């Protein structure tokens, strides 16, 4: 299988939520997209949780078990190193991708920007859905935009070219919080071109 883009899902001890996340990554994305789950030493191994998925049996979903149990930054770095796609997406294990989001980014914005993120739908614990106000119109992020609007979490449909990660450096494993803020700040500091998708690319579940 030719892989053009990879979805990296770090996980630890959330089997039911992980299954939902992986299914969302499988559904509505093209066959040239791989899903790479990095298991941060979950008590119930992620491979056991996902073993009955056809995509796991076919090899489209791969699981790496990180025996260091070193946290989410290390897990993301492990995923980046193992990913076969030139374009990398991140998904948290308790969220879900919108169908077609990765393919849409790969076919358009990724052709002329270095990284990007999207609006999202917030699924509250009572099942109601809220869509926060979009930060920008769909398009390249203005370089003079306020910094707070340019910052995002990896759970916000974040994507990046592998070459850009290689230029900017990996996630800082010494940070226990705000590691994603640090990562995006380094991209901005290096004048990397960012893209914002005003249509939600991911569902973030409140729990």
PDB file of C-alpha atoms in Angstrom:
ATOM      1  CA  UNK A   1       0.000   0.000   0.000  1.00  0.00           C
ATOM      2  CA  UNK A   2       1.276   3.452  -0.923  1.00  0.00           C
ATOM      3  CA  UNK A   3       0.998   5.754   2.093  1.00  0.00           C
ATOM      4  CA  UNK A   4       0.773   9.505   1.493  1.00  0.00           C
ATOM      5  CA  UNK A   5      -0.315  10.577   4.974  1.00  0.00           C
ATOM      6  CA  UNK A   6      -0.324   9.142   8.483  1.00  0.00           C
ATOM      7  CA  UNK A   7      -2.628   9.684  11.465  1.00  0.00           C
ATOM      8  CA  UNK A   8      -0.831   9.363  14.810  1.00  0.00           C
ATOM      9  CA  UNK A   9      -2.931   8.487  17.872  1.00  0.00           C
ATOM     10  CA  UNK A  10      -1.119   8.336  21.244  1.00  0.00           C
ATOM     11  CA  UNK A  11      -3.088   6.356  23.817  1.00  0.00           C
ATOM     12  CA  UNK A  12      -3.032   5.209  27.415  1.00  0.00           C
ATOM     13  CA  UNK A  13      -5.739   3.275  29.291  1.00  0.00           C
ATOM     14  CA  UNK A  14      -8.804   4.478  27.345  1.00  0.00           C
ATOM     15  CA  UNK A  15      -9.791   1.381  25.348  1.00  0.00           C
ATOM     16  CA  UNK A  16     -13.398   2.274  24.478  1.00  0.00           C
ATOM     17  CA  UNK A  17     -12.486   5.824  23.501  1.00  0.00           C
ATOM     18  CA  UNK A  18      -9.492   4.602  21.505  1.00  0.00           C
ATOM     19  CA  UNK A  19     -11.712   2.259  19.509  1.00  0.00           C
ATOM     20  CA  UNK A  20     -14.009   5.165  18.604  1.00  0.00           C
ATOM     21  CA  UNK A  21     -11.044   7.340  17.621  1.00  0.00           C
ATOM     22  CA  UNK A  22      -9.501   4.667  15.405  1.00  0.00           C
ATOM     23  CA  UNK A  23     -12.812   3.890  13.727  1.00  0.00           C
ATOM     24  CA  UNK A  24     -13.247   7.571  12.926  1.00  0.00           C
ATOM     25  CA  UNK A  25      -9.771   7.641  11.411  1.00  0.00           C
ATOM     26  CA  UNK A  26     -10.554   4.586   9.283  1.00  0.00           C
ATOM     27  CA  UNK A  27     -13.925   5.804   8.063  1.00  0.00           C
ATOM     28  CA  UNK A  28     -14.002   8.501   5.441  1.00  0.00           C
ATOM     29  CA  UNK A  29     -10.244   8.692   4.815  1.00  0.00           C
ATOM     30  CA  UNK A  30      -8.665   7.320   1.649  1.00  0.00           C
ATOM     31  CA  UNK A  31      -6.883   3.999   1.363  1.00  0.00           C
ATOM     32  CA  UNK A  32      -3.520   5.779   1.125  1.00  0.00           C
ATOM     33  CA  UNK A  33      -3.842   6.969   4.735  1.00  0.00           C
ATOM     34  CA  UNK A  34      -2.356   4.840   7.529  1.00  0.00           C
ATOM     35  CA  UNK A  35      -3.349   4.953  11.219  1.00  0.00           C
ATOM     36  CA  UNK A  36      -0.521   4.594  13.695  1.00  0.00           C
ATOM     37  CA  UNK A  37      -1.443   4.004  17.360  1.00  0.00           C
ATOM     38  CA  UNK A  38       1.291   4.577  19.943  1.00  0.00           C
ATOM     39  CA  UNK A  39       0.447   2.667  23.115  1.00  0.00           C
ATOM     40  CA  UNK A  40       2.032   4.314  26.169  1.00  0.00           C
ATOM     41  CA  UNK A  41       1.997   1.017  28.113  1.00  0.00           C
ATOM     42  CA  UNK A  42      -1.775   0.757  28.634  1.00  0.00           C
ATOM     43  CA  UNK A  43      -2.851  -1.920  31.110  1.00  0.00           C
ATOM     44  CA  UNK A  44      -5.001  -3.444  28.354  1.00  0.00           C
ATOM     45  CA  UNK A  45      -2.714  -3.319  25.306  1.00  0.00           C
ATOM     46  CA  UNK A  46      -4.054  -1.272  22.399  1.00  0.00           C
ATOM     47  CA  UNK A  47      -3.355  -4.151  20.014  1.00  0.00           C
ATOM     48  CA  UNK A  48      -5.784  -6.275  21.999  1.00  0.00           C
ATOM     49  CA  UNK A  49      -8.430  -3.523  21.846  1.00  0.00           C
ATOM     50  CA  UNK A  50      -8.126  -3.159  18.074  1.00  0.00           C
ATOM     51  CA  UNK A  51      -7.464  -6.753  17.016  1.00  0.00           C
ATOM     52  CA  UNK A  52     -10.940  -7.330  15.548  1.00  0.00           C
ATOM     53  CA  UNK A  53     -10.869  -4.308  13.242  1.00  0.00           C
ATOM     54  CA  UNK A  54     -10.443  -5.328   9.581  1.00  0.00           C
ATOM     55  CA  UNK A  55      -8.000  -2.432   9.162  1.00  0.00           C
ATOM     56  CA  UNK A  56      -5.826  -3.889  11.926  1.00  0.00           C
ATOM     57  CA  UNK A  57      -5.741  -7.272  10.253  1.00  0.00           C
ATOM     58  CA  UNK A  58      -4.890  -5.691   6.892  1.00  0.00           C
ATOM     59  CA  UNK A  59      -2.053  -3.627   8.367  1.00  0.00           C
ATOM     60  CA  UNK A  60      -3.634  -0.256   7.672  1.00  0.00           C
ATOM     61  CA  UNK A  61      -3.823   0.259  11.445  1.00  0.00           C
ATOM     62  CA  UNK A  62      -0.475  -0.323  13.134  1.00  0.00           C
ATOM     63  CA  UNK A  63       0.200  -0.368  16.874  1.00  0.00           C
ATOM     64  CA  UNK A  64       3.537   0.389  18.508  1.00  0.00           C
ATOM     65  CA  UNK A  65       3.850  -0.239  22.239  1.00  0.00           C
ATOM     66  CA  UNK A  66       6.265   2.235  23.801  1.00  0.00           C
ATOM     67  CA  UNK A  67       7.752   0.351  26.766  1.00  0.00           C
ATOM     68  CA  UNK A  68       9.289   3.546  28.157  1.00  0.00           C
ATOM     69  CA  UNK A  69       5.838   4.847  29.210  1.00  0.00           C
ATOM     70  CA  UNK A  70       7.373   8.294  28.781  1.00  0.00           C
ATOM     71  CA  UNK A  71       4.216  10.317  28.128  1.00  0.00           C
ATOM     72  CA  UNK A  72       2.388  11.888  25.220  1.00  0.00           C
ATOM     73  CA  UNK A  73       5.289  13.921  23.788  1.00  0.00           C
ATOM     74  CA  UNK A  74       7.504  10.847  23.555  1.00  0.00           C
ATOM     75  CA  UNK A  75       4.617   8.878  22.063  1.00  0.00           C
ATOM     76  CA  UNK A  76       4.087  11.504  19.365  1.00  0.00           C
ATOM     77  CA  UNK A  77       7.800  11.507  18.580  1.00  0.00           C
ATOM     78  CA  UNK A  78       7.736   7.713  18.299  1.00  0.00           C
ATOM     79  CA  UNK A  79       4.816   7.997  15.905  1.00  0.00           C
ATOM     80  CA  UNK A  80       6.564  10.590  13.754  1.00  0.00           C
ATOM     81  CA  UNK A  81       9.641   8.387  13.477  1.00  0.00           C
ATOM     82  CA  UNK A  82       7.579   5.350  12.465  1.00  0.00           C
ATOM     83  CA  UNK A  83       5.099   7.078  10.136  1.00  0.00           C
ATOM     84  CA  UNK A  84       5.391   6.260   6.445  1.00  0.00           C
ATOM     85  CA  UNK A  85       3.429   9.253   5.165  1.00  0.00           C
ATOM     86  CA  UNK A  86       5.025  12.542   4.158  1.00  0.00           C
ATOM     87  CA  UNK A  87       2.078  14.347   5.777  1.00  0.00           C
ATOM     88  CA  UNK A  88       1.288  13.695   9.446  1.00  0.00           C
ATOM     89  CA  UNK A  89      -1.976  14.256  11.326  1.00  0.00           C
ATOM     90  CA  UNK A  90      -2.494  14.016  15.080  1.00  0.00           C
ATOM     91  CA  UNK A  91      -5.614  12.729  16.812  1.00  0.00           C
ATOM     92  CA  UNK A  92      -6.189  12.372  20.556  1.00  0.00           C
ATOM     93  CA  UNK A  93      -7.478   8.987  21.667  1.00  0.00           C
ATOM     94  CA  UNK A  94     -10.693  10.452  23.105  1.00  0.00           C
ATOM     95  CA  UNK A  95     -11.704  12.451  20.008  1.00  0.00           C
ATOM     96  CA  UNK A  96     -12.876  11.669  16.466  1.00  0.00           C
ATOM     97  CA  UNK A  97     -11.985  12.877  12.981  1.00  0.00           C
ATOM     98  CA  UNK A  98     -14.598  14.231  10.606  1.00  0.00           C
ATOM     99  CA  UNK A  99     -14.956  12.049   7.470  1.00  0.00           C
ATOM    100  CA  UNK A 100     -12.721  13.162   4.632  1.00  0.00           C
ATOM    101  CA  UNK A 101     -10.824  15.786   6.632  1.00  0.00           C
ATOM    102  CA  UNK A 102      -7.354  14.332   6.088  1.00  0.00           C
ATOM    103  CA  UNK A 103      -7.901  13.677   2.382  1.00  0.00           C
ATOM    104  CA  UNK A 104      -9.214  17.224   1.891  1.00  0.00           C
ATOM    105  CA  UNK A 105      -6.149  18.729   3.577  1.00  0.00           C
ATOM    106  CA  UNK A 106      -3.742  16.484   1.687  1.00  0.00           C
ATOM    107  CA  UNK A 107      -5.293  17.398  -1.665  1.00  0.00           C
ATOM    108  CA  UNK A 108      -5.397  21.155  -1.068  1.00  0.00           C
ATOM    109  CA  UNK A 109      -3.865  23.161   1.803  1.00  0.00           C
ATOM    110  CA  UNK A 110      -0.900  20.823   2.274  1.00  0.00           C
ATOM    111  CA  UNK A 111       0.216  21.660  -1.244  1.00  0.00           C
ATOM    112  CA  UNK A 112       1.229  25.186  -0.241  1.00  0.00           C
ATOM    113  CA  UNK A 113       1.397  25.375   3.586  1.00  0.00           C
ATOM    114  CA  UNK A 114       3.709  23.752   6.118  1.00  0.00           C
ATOM    115  CA  UNK A 115       1.210  22.902   8.846  1.00  0.00           C
ATOM    116  CA  UNK A 116      -2.309  23.705   9.930  1.00  0.00           C
ATOM    117  CA  UNK A 117      -5.267  23.077  12.194  1.00  0.00           C
ATOM    118  CA  UNK A 118      -9.024  23.379  12.090  1.00  0.00           C
ATOM    119  CA  UNK A 119     -12.156  24.448  13.856  1.00  0.00           C
ATOM    120  CA  UNK A 120     -13.838  21.704  15.856  1.00  0.00           C
ATOM    121  CA  UNK A 121     -17.139  20.534  17.254  1.00  0.00           C
ATOM    122  CA  UNK A 122     -17.326  20.222  21.031  1.00  0.00           C
ATOM    123  CA  UNK A 123     -19.475  17.257  22.046  1.00  0.00           C
ATOM    124  CA  UNK A 124     -20.611  17.904  25.587  1.00  0.00           C
ATOM    125  CA  UNK A 125     -21.151  15.125  28.112  1.00  0.00           C
ATOM    126  CA  UNK A 126     -24.940  15.516  27.750  1.00  0.00           C
ATOM    127  CA  UNK A 127     -24.695  14.944  23.988  1.00  0.00           C
ATOM    128  CA  UNK A 128     -25.278  18.533  22.911  1.00  0.00           C
ATOM    129  CA  UNK A 129     -22.953  19.958  20.269  1.00  0.00           C
ATOM    130  CA  UNK A 130     -21.273  23.346  20.308  1.00  0.00           C
ATOM    131  CA  UNK A 131     -19.182  24.803  17.495  1.00  0.00           C
ATOM    132  CA  UNK A 132     -16.891  27.568  18.802  1.00  0.00           C
ATOM    133  CA  UNK A 133     -16.514  30.638  16.640  1.00  0.00           C
ATOM    134  CA  UNK A 134     -13.960  30.192  13.856  1.00  0.00           C
ATOM    135  CA  UNK A 135     -10.670  31.963  14.453  1.00  0.00           C
ATOM    136  CA  UNK A 136     -10.112  32.890  10.807  1.00  0.00           C
ATOM    137  CA  UNK A 137     -11.665  32.376   7.418  1.00  0.00           C
ATOM    138  CA  UNK A 138     -10.446  29.216   5.703  1.00  0.00           C
ATOM    139  CA  UNK A 139      -7.010  29.909   4.288  1.00  0.00           C
ATOM    140  CA  UNK A 140      -3.431  30.721   5.161  1.00  0.00           C
ATOM    141  CA  UNK A 141      -3.070  32.153   8.677  1.00  0.00           C
ATOM    142  CA  UNK A 142      -2.122  35.846   8.480  1.00  0.00           C
ATOM    143  CA  UNK A 143       1.442  36.271   9.781  1.00  0.00           C
ATOM    144  CA  UNK A 144       0.374  39.362  11.735  1.00  0.00           C
ATOM    145  CA  UNK A 145      -2.522  37.567  13.474  1.00  0.00           C
ATOM    146  CA  UNK A 146      -2.527  37.705  17.292  1.00  0.00           C
ATOM    147  CA  UNK A 147      -0.353  34.944  18.731  1.00  0.00           C
ATOM    148  CA  UNK A 148      -3.187  33.562  20.859  1.00  0.00           C
ATOM    149  CA  UNK A 149      -5.182  32.881  17.683  1.00  0.00           C
ATOM    150  CA  UNK A 150      -2.281  31.133  16.010  1.00  0.00           C
ATOM    151  CA  UNK A 151      -1.740  28.708  18.892  1.00  0.00           C
ATOM    152  CA  UNK A 152      -3.541  25.385  18.974  1.00  0.00           C
ATOM    153  CA  UNK A 153      -3.529  21.963  20.558  1.00  0.00           C
ATOM    154  CA  UNK A 154      -2.648  18.818  18.635  1.00  0.00           C
ATOM    155  CA  UNK A 155      -6.248  17.694  19.112  1.00  0.00           C
ATOM    156  CA  UNK A 156      -7.523  20.485  16.846  1.00  0.00           C
ATOM    157  CA  UNK A 157      -7.104  18.665  13.550  1.00  0.00           C
ATOM    158  CA  UNK A 158      -3.393  19.488  13.573  1.00  0.00           C
ATOM    159  CA  UNK A 159      -1.287  18.390  10.601  1.00  0.00           C
ATOM    160  CA  UNK A 160       2.296  18.978   9.508  1.00  0.00           C
ATOM    161  CA  UNK A 161       4.737  17.880   6.817  1.00  0.00           C
ATOM    162  CA  UNK A 162       7.374  15.416   7.943  1.00  0.00           C
ATOM    163  CA  UNK A 163      10.114  17.641   6.478  1.00  0.00           C
ATOM    164  CA  UNK A 164       8.917  20.526   8.673  1.00  0.00           C
ATOM    165  CA  UNK A 165       9.183  18.397  11.816  1.00  0.00           C
ATOM    166  CA  UNK A 166      12.695  17.409  10.786  1.00  0.00           C
ATOM    167  CA  UNK A 167      13.598  21.098  10.384  1.00  0.00           C
ATOM    168  CA  UNK A 168      11.878  22.298  13.576  1.00  0.00           C
ATOM    169  CA  UNK A 169      12.649  19.426  15.924  1.00  0.00           C
ATOM    170  CA  UNK A 170      10.493  16.955  17.881  1.00  0.00           C
ATOM    171  CA  UNK A 171       8.134  17.525  20.786  1.00  0.00           C
ATOM    172  CA  UNK A 172       9.945  18.469  23.985  1.00  0.00           C
ATOM    173  CA  UNK A 173       9.694  15.417  26.238  1.00  0.00           C
ATOM    174  CA  UNK A 174      10.817  17.493  29.217  1.00  0.00           C
ATOM    175  CA  UNK A 175       7.551  19.423  29.260  1.00  0.00           C
ATOM    176  CA  UNK A 176       4.655  17.955  31.230  1.00  0.00           C
ATOM    177  CA  UNK A 177       2.143  20.568  30.015  1.00  0.00           C
ATOM    178  CA  UNK A 178       1.925  22.955  27.047  1.00  0.00           C
ATOM    179  CA  UNK A 179       4.189  20.797  24.926  1.00  0.00           C
ATOM    180  CA  UNK A 180       1.935  21.488  21.947  1.00  0.00           C
ATOM    181  CA  UNK A 181       2.107  25.253  22.569  1.00  0.00           C
ATOM    182  CA  UNK A 182       5.899  25.023  22.621  1.00  0.00           C
ATOM    183  CA  UNK A 183       5.859  23.056  19.370  1.00  0.00           C
ATOM    184  CA  UNK A 184       3.621  25.554  17.550  1.00  0.00           C
ATOM    185  CA  UNK A 185       5.618  28.514  18.887  1.00  0.00           C
ATOM    186  CA  UNK A 186       8.732  27.042  17.314  1.00  0.00           C
ATOM    187  CA  UNK A 187       6.918  26.749  13.979  1.00  0.00           C
ATOM    188  CA  UNK A 188       5.818  30.379  14.159  1.00  0.00           C
ATOM    189  CA  UNK A 189       9.304  31.508  15.199  1.00  0.00           C
ATOM    190  CA  UNK A 190      10.727  29.796  12.108  1.00  0.00           C
ATOM    191  CA  UNK A 191       8.188  31.530   9.848  1.00  0.00           C
ATOM    192  CA  UNK A 192       6.503  28.296   8.799  1.00  0.00           C
ATOM    193  CA  UNK A 193       3.312  28.789   6.812  1.00  0.00           C
ATOM    194  CA  UNK A 194       0.167  27.860   8.725  1.00  0.00           C
ATOM    195  CA  UNK A 195      -3.308  27.024   7.414  1.00  0.00           C
ATOM    196  CA  UNK A 196      -6.642  27.263   9.188  1.00  0.00           C
ATOM    197  CA  UNK A 197      -9.709  25.285   8.181  1.00  0.00           C
ATOM    198  CA  UNK A 198     -12.896  27.040   9.339  1.00  0.00           C
ATOM    199  CA  UNK A 199     -14.978  23.886   8.821  1.00  0.00           C
ATOM    200  CA  UNK A 200     -14.650  21.505  11.794  1.00  0.00           C
ATOM    201  CA  UNK A 201     -12.165  18.747  11.143  1.00  0.00           C
ATOM    202  CA  UNK A 202     -12.530  16.955  14.451  1.00  0.00           C
ATOM    203  CA  UNK A 203     -15.024  16.236  17.228  1.00  0.00           C
ATOM    204  CA  UNK A 204     -13.652  16.934  20.705  1.00  0.00           C
ATOM    205  CA  UNK A 205     -15.518  15.007  23.392  1.00  0.00           C
ATOM    206  CA  UNK A 206     -16.051  16.517  26.820  1.00  0.00           C
ATOM    207  CA  UNK A 207     -15.848  13.943  29.614  1.00  0.00           C
TER     208      UNK A 207
END
